[in-house]
PDB file as gemmi writes it, atoms N, CA and C in Angstrom:
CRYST1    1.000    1.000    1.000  90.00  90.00  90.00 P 1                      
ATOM      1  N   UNK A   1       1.989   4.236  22.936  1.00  0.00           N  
ATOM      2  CA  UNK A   1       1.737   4.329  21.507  1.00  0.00           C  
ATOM      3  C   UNK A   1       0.411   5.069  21.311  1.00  0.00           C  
ATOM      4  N   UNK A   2       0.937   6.178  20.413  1.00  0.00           N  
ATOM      5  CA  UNK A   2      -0.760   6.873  20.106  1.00  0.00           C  
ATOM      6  C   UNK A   2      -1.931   5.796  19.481  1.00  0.00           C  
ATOM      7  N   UNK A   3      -2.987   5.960  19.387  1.00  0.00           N  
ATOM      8  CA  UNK A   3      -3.673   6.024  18.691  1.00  0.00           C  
ATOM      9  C   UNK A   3      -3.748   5.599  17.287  1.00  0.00           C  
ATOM     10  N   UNK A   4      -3.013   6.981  16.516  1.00  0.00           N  
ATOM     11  CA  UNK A   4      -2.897   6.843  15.094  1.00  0.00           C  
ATOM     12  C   UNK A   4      -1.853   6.102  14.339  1.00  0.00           C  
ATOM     13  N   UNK A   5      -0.882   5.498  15.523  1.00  0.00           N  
ATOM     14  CA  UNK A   5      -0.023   5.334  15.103  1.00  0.00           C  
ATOM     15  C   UNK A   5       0.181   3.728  14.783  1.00  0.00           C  
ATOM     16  N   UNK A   6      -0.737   2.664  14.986  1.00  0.00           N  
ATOM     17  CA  UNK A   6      -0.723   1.390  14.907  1.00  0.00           C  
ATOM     18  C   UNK A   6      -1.447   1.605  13.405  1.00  0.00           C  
ATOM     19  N   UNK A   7      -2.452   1.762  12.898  1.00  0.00           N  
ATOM     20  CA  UNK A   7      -2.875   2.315  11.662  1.00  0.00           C  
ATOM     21  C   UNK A   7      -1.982   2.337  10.595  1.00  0.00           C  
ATOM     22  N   UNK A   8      -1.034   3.246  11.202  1.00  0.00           N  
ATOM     23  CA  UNK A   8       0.245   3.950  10.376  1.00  0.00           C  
ATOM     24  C   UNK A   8       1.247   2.607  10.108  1.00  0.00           C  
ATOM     25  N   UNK A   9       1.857   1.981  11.201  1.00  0.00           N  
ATOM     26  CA  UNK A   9       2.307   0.694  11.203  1.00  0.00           C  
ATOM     27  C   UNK A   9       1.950  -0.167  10.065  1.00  0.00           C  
ATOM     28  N   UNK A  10       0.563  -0.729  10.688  1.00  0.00           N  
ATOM     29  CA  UNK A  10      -0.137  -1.861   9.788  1.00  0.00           C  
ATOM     30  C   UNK A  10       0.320  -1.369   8.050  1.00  0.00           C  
ATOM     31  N   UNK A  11       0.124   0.119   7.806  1.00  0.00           N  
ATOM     32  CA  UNK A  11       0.050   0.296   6.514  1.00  0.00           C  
ATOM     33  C   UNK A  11       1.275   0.475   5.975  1.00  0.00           C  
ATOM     34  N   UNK A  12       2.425   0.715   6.900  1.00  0.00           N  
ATOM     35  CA  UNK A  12       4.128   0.206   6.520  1.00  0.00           C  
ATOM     36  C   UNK A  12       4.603  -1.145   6.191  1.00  0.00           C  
ATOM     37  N   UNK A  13       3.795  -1.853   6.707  1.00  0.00           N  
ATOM     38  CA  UNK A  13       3.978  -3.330   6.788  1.00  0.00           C  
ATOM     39  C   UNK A  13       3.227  -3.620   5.193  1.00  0.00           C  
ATOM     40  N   UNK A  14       1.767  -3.571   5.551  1.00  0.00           N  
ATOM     41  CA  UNK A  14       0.997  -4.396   4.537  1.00  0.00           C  
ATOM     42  C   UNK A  14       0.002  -3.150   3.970  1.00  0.00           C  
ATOM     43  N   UNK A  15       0.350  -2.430   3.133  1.00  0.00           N  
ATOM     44  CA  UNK A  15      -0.475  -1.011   2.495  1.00  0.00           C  
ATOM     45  C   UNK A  15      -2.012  -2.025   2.428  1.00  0.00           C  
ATOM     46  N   UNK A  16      -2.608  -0.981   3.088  1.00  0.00           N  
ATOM     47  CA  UNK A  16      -3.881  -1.556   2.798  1.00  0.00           C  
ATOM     48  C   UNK A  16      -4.631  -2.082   4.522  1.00  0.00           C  
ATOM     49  N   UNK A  17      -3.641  -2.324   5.346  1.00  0.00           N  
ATOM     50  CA  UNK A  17      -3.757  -3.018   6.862  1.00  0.00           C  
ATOM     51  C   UNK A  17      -4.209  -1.806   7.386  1.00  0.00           C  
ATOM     52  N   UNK A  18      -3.922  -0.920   7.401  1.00  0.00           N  
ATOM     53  CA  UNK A  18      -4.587   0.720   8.418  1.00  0.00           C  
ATOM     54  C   UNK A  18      -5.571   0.600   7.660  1.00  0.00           C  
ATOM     55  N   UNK A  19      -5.882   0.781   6.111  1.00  0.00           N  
ATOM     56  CA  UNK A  19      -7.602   1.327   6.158  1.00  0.00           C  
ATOM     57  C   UNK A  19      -8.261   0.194   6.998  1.00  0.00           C  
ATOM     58  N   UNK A  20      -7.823  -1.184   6.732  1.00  0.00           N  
ATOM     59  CA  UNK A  20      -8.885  -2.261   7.234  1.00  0.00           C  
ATOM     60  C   UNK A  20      -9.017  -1.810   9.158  1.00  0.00           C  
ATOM     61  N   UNK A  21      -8.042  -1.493   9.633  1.00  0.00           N  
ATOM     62  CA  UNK A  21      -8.324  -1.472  11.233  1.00  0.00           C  
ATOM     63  C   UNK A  21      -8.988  -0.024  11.420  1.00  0.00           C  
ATOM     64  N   UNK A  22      -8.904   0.815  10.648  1.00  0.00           N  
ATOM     65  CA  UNK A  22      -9.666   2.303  10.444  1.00  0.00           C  
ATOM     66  C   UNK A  22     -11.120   1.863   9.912  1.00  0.00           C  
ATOM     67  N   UNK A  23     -11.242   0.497   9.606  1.00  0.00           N  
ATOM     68  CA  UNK A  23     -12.838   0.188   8.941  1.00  0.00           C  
ATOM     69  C   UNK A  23     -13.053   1.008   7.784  1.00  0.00           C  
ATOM     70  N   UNK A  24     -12.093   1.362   7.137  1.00  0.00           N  
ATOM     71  CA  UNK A  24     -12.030   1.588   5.259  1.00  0.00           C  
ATOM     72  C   UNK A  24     -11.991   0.274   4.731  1.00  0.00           C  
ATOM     73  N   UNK A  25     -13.184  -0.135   4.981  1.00  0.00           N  
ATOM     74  CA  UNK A  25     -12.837  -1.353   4.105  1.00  0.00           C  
ATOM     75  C   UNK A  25     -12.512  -1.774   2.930  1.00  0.00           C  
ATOM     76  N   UNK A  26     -13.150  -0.587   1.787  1.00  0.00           N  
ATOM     77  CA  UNK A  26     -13.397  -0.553   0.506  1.00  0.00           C  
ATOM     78  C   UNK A  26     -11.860  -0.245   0.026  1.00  0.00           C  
ATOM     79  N   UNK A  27     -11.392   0.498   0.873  1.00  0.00           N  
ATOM     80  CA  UNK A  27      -9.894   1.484   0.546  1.00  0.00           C  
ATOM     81  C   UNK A  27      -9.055   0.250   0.510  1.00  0.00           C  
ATOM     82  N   UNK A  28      -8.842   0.122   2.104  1.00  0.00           N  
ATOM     83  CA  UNK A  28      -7.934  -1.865   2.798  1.00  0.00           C  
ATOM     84  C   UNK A  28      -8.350  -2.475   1.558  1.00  0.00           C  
ATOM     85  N   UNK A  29      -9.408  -2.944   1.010  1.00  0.00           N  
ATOM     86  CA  UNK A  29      -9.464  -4.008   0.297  1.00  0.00           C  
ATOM     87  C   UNK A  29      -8.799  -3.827  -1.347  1.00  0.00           C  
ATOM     88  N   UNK A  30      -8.960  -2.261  -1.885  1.00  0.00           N  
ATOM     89  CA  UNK A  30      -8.657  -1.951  -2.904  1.00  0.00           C  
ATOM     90  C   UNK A  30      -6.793  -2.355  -2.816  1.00  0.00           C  
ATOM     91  N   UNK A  31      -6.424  -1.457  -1.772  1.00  0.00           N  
ATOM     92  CA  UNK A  31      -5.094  -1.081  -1.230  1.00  0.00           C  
ATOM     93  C   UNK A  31      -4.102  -2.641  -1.720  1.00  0.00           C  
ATOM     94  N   UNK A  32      -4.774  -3.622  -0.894  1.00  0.00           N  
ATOM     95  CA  UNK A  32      -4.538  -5.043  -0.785  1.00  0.00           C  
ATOM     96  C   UNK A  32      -4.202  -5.490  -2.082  1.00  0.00           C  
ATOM     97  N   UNK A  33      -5.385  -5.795  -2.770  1.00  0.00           N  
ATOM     98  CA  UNK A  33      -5.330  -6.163  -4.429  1.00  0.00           C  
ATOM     99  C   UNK A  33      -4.963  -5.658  -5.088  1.00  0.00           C  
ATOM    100  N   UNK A  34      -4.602  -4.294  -5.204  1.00  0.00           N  
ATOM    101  CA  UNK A  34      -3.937  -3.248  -6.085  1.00  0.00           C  
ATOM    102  C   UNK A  34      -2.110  -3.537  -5.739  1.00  0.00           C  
ATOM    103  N   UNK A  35      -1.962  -3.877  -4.544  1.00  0.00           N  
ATOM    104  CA  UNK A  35      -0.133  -3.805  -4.726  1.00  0.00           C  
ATOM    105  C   UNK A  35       0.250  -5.060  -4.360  1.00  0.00           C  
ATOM    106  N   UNK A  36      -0.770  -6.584  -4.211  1.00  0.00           N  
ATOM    107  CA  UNK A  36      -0.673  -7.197  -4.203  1.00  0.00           C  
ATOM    108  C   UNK A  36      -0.630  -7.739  -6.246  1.00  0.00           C  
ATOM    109  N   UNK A  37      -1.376  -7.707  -6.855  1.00  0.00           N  
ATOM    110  CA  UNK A  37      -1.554  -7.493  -8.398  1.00  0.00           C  
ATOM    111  C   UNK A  37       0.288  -6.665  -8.977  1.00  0.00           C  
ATOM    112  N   UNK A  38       0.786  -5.883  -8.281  1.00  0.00           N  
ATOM    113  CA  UNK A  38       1.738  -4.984  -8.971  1.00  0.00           C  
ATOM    114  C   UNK A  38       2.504  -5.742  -8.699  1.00  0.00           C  
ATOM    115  N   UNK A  39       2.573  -6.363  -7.458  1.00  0.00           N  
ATOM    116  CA  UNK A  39       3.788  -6.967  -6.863  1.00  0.00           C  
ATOM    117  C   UNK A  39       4.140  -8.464  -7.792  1.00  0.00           C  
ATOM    118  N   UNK A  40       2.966  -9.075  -7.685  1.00  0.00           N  
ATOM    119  CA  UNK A  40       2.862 -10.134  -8.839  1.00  0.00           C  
ATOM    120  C   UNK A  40       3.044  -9.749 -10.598  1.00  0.00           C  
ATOM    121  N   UNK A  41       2.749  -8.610 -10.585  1.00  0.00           N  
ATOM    122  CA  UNK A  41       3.120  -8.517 -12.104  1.00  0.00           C  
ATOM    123  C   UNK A  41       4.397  -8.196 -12.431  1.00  0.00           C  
ATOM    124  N   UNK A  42       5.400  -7.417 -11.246  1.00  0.00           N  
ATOM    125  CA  UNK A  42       6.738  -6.986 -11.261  1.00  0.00           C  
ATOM    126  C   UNK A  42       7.415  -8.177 -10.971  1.00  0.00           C  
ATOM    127  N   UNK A  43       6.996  -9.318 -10.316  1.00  0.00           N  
ATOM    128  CA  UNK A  43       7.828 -10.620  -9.970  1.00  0.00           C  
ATOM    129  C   UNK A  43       7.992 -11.719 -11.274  1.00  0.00           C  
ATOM    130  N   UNK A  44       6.248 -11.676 -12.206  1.00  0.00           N  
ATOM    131  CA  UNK A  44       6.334 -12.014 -13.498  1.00  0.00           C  
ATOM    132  C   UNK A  44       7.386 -11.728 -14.385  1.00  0.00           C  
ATOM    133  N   UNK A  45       7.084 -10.360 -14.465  1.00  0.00           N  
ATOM    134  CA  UNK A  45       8.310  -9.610 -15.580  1.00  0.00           C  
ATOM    135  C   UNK A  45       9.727  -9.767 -15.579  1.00  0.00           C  
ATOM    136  N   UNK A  46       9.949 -10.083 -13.555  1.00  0.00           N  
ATOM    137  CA  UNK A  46      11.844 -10.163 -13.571  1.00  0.00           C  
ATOM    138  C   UNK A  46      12.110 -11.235 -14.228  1.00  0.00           C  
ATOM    139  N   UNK A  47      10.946 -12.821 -13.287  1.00  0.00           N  
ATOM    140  CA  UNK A  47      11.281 -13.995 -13.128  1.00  0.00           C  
ATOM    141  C   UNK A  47      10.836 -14.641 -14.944  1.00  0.00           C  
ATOM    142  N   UNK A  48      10.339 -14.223 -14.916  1.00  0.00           N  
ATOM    143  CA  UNK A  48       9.589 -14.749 -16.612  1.00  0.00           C  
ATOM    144  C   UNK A  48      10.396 -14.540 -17.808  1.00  0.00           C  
ATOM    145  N   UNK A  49      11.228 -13.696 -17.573  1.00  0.00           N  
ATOM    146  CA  UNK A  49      12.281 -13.939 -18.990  1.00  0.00           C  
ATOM    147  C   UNK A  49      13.883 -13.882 -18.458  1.00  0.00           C  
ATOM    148  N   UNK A  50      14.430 -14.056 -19.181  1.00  0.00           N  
ATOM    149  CA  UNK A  50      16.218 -13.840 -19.433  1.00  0.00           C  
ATOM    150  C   UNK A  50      16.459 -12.633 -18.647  1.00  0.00           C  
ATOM    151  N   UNK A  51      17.260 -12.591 -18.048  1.00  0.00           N  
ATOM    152  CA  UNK A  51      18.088 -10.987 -17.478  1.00  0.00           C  
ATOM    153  C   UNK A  51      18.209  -9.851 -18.087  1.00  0.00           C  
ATOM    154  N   UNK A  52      18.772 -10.449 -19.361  1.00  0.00           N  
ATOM    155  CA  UNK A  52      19.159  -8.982 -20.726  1.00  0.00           C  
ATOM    156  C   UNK A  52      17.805  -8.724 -21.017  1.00  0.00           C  
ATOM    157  N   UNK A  53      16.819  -9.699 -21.172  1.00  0.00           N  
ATOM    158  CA  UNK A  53      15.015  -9.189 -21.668  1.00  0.00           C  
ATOM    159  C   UNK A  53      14.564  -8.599 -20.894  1.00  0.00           C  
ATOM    160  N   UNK A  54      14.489  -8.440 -19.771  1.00  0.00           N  
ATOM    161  CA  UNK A  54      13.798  -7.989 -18.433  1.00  0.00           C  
ATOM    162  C   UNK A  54      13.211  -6.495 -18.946  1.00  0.00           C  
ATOM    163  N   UNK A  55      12.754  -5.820 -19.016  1.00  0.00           N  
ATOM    164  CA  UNK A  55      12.372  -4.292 -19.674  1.00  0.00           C  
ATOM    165  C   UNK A  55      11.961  -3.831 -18.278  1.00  0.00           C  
ATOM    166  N   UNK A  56      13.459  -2.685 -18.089  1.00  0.00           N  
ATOM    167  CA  UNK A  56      13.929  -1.862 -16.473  1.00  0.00           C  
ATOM    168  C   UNK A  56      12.806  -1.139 -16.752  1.00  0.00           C  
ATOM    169  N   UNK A  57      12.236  -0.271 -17.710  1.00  0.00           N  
ATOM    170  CA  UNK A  57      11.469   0.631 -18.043  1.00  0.00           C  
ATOM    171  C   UNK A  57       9.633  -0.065 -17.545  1.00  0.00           C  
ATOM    172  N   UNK A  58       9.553  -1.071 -17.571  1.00  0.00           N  
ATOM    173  CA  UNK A  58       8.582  -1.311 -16.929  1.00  0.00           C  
ATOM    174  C   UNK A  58       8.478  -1.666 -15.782  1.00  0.00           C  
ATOM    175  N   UNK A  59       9.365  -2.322 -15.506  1.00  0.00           N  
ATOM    176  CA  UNK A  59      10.160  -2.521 -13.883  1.00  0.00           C  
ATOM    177  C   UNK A  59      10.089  -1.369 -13.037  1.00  0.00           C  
ATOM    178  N   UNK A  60      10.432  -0.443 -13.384  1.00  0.00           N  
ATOM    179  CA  UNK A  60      10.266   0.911 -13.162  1.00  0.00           C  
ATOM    180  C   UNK A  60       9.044   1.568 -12.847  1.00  0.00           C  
ATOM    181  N   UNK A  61       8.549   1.088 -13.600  1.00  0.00           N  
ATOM    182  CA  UNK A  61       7.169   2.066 -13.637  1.00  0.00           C  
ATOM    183  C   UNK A  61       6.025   1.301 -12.562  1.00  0.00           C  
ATOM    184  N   UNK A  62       5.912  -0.001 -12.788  1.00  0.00           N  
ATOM    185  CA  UNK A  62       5.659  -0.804 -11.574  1.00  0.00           C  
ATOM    186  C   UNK A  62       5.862  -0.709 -10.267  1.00  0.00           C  
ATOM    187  N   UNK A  63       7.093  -0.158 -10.132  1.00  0.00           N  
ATOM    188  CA  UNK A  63       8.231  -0.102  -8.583  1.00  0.00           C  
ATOM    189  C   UNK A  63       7.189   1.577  -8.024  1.00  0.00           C  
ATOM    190  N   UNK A  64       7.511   2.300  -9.546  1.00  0.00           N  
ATOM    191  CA  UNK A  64       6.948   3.958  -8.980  1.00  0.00           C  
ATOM    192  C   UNK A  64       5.834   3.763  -8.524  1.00  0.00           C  
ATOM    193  N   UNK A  65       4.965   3.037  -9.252  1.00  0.00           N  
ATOM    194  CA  UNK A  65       3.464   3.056  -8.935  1.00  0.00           C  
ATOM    195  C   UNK A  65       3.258   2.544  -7.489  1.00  0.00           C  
ATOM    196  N   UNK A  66       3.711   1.575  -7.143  1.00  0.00           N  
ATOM    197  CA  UNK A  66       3.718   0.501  -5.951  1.00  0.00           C  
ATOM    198  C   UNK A  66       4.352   1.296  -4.522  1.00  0.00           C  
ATOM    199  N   UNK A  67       5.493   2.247  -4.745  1.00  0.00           N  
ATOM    200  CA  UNK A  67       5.772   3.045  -3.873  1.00  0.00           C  
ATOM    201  C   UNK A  67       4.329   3.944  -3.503  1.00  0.00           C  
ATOM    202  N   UNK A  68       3.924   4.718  -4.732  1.00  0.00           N  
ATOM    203  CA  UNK A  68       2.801   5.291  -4.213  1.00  0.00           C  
ATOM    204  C   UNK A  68       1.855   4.999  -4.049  1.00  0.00           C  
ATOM    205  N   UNK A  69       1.727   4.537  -3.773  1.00  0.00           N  
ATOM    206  CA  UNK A  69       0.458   3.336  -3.677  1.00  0.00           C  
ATOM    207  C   UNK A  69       0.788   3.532  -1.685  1.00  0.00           C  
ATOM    208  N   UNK A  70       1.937   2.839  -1.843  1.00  0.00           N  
ATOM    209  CA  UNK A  70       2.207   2.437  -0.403  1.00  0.00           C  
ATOM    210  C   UNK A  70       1.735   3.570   0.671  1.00  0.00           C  
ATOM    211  N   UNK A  71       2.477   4.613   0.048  1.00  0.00           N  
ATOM    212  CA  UNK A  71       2.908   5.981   0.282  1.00  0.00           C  
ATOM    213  C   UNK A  71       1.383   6.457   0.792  1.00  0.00           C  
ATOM    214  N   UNK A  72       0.606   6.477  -0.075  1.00  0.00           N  
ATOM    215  CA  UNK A  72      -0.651   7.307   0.290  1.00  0.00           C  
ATOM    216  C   UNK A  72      -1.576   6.198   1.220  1.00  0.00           C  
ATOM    217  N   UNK A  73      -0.976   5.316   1.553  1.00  0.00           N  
ATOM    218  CA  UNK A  73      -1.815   4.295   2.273  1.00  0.00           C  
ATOM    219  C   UNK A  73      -1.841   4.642   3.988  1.00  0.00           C  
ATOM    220  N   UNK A  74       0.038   4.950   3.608  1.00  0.00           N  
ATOM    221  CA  UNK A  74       0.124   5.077   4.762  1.00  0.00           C  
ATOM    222  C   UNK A  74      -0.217   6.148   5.473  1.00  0.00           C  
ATOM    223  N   UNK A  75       0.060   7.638   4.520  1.00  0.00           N  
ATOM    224  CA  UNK A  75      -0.755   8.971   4.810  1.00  0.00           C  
ATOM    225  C   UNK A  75      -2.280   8.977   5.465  1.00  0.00           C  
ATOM    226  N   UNK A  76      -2.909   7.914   4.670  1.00  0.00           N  
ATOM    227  CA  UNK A  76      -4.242   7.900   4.445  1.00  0.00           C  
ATOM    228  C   UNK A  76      -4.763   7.043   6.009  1.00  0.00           C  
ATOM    229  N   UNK A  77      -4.141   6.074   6.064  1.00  0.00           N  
ATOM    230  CA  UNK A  77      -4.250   5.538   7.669  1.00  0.00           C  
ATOM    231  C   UNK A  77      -3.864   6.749   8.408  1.00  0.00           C  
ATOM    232  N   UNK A  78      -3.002   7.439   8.549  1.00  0.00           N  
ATOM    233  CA  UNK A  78      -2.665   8.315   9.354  1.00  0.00           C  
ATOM    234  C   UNK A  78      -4.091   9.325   9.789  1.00  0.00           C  
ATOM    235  N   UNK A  79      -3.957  10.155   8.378  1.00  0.00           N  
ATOM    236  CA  UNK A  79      -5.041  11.038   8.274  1.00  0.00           C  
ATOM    237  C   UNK A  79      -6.503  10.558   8.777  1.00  0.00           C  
ATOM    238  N   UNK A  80      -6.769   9.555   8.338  1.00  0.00           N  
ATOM    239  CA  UNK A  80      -8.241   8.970   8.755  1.00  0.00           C  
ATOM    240  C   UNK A  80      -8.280   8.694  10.678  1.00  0.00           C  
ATOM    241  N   UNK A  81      -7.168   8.343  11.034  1.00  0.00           N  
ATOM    242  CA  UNK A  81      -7.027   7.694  12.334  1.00  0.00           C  
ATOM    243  C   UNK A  81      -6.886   9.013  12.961  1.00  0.00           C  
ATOM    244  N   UNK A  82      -6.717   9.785  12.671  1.00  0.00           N  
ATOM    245  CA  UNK A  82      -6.518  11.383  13.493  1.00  0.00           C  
ATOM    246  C   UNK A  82      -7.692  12.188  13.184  1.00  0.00           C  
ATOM    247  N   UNK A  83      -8.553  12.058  12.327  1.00  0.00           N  
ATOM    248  CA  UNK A  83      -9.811  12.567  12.248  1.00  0.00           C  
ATOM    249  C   UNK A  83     -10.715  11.995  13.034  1.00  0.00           C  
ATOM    250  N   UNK A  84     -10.889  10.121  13.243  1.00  0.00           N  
ATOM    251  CA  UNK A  84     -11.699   9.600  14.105  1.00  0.00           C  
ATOM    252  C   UNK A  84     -11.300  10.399  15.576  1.00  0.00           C  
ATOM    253  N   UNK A  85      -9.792  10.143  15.904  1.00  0.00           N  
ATOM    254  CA  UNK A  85      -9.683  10.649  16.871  1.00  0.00           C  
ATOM    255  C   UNK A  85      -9.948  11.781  17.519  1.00  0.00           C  
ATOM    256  N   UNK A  86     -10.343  12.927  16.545  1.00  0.00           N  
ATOM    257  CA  UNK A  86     -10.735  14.462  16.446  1.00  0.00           C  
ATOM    258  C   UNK A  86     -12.318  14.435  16.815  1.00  0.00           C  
ATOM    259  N   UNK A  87     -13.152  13.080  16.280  1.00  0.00           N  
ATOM    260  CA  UNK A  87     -14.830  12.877  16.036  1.00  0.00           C  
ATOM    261  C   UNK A  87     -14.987  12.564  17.521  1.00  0.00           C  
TER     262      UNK A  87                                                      
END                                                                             
């Protein structure tokens, strides 16, 4: 296993786990509370009302955000872990 690639892992699993083992702490910690917060506010919105009330349109927009979120976490472990490795 490379290098960059446990980084990359951690941040498939738990967005936010590569910056913390890359020592981004500020990033890991943002990463953490930011799609930990979305995840809880998208679980509110399903579980908190009726089925027919549910508003997909925010559901939605929650889900998009939270993908990218993920998305650049995991880039971002990548990228950072291949630059140390470059230093």
């Amino acid at each position: 296993m490379s290098r960059w690639s446990l980084p990359v892992l951690l941040s498939l699993v738990v967005p936010g786990l590569g910056q913390l083992y890359n020592r981004s702490w500020v990033k890991g910690v943002v990463l953490l509370v930011a799609t930990t917060w979305l995840s809880g506010r998208m679980t509110v919105e399903a579980l908190g009302q009726p089925l027919l009330a549910v508003s997909l349109s925010k559901l939605t927009a929650y889900l998009v955000v939270l993908l990218a979120l993920w998305c650049w976490a995991v880039w971002d472990a990548h990228h950072v872990a291949q630059a140390r490795r470059a230093s």
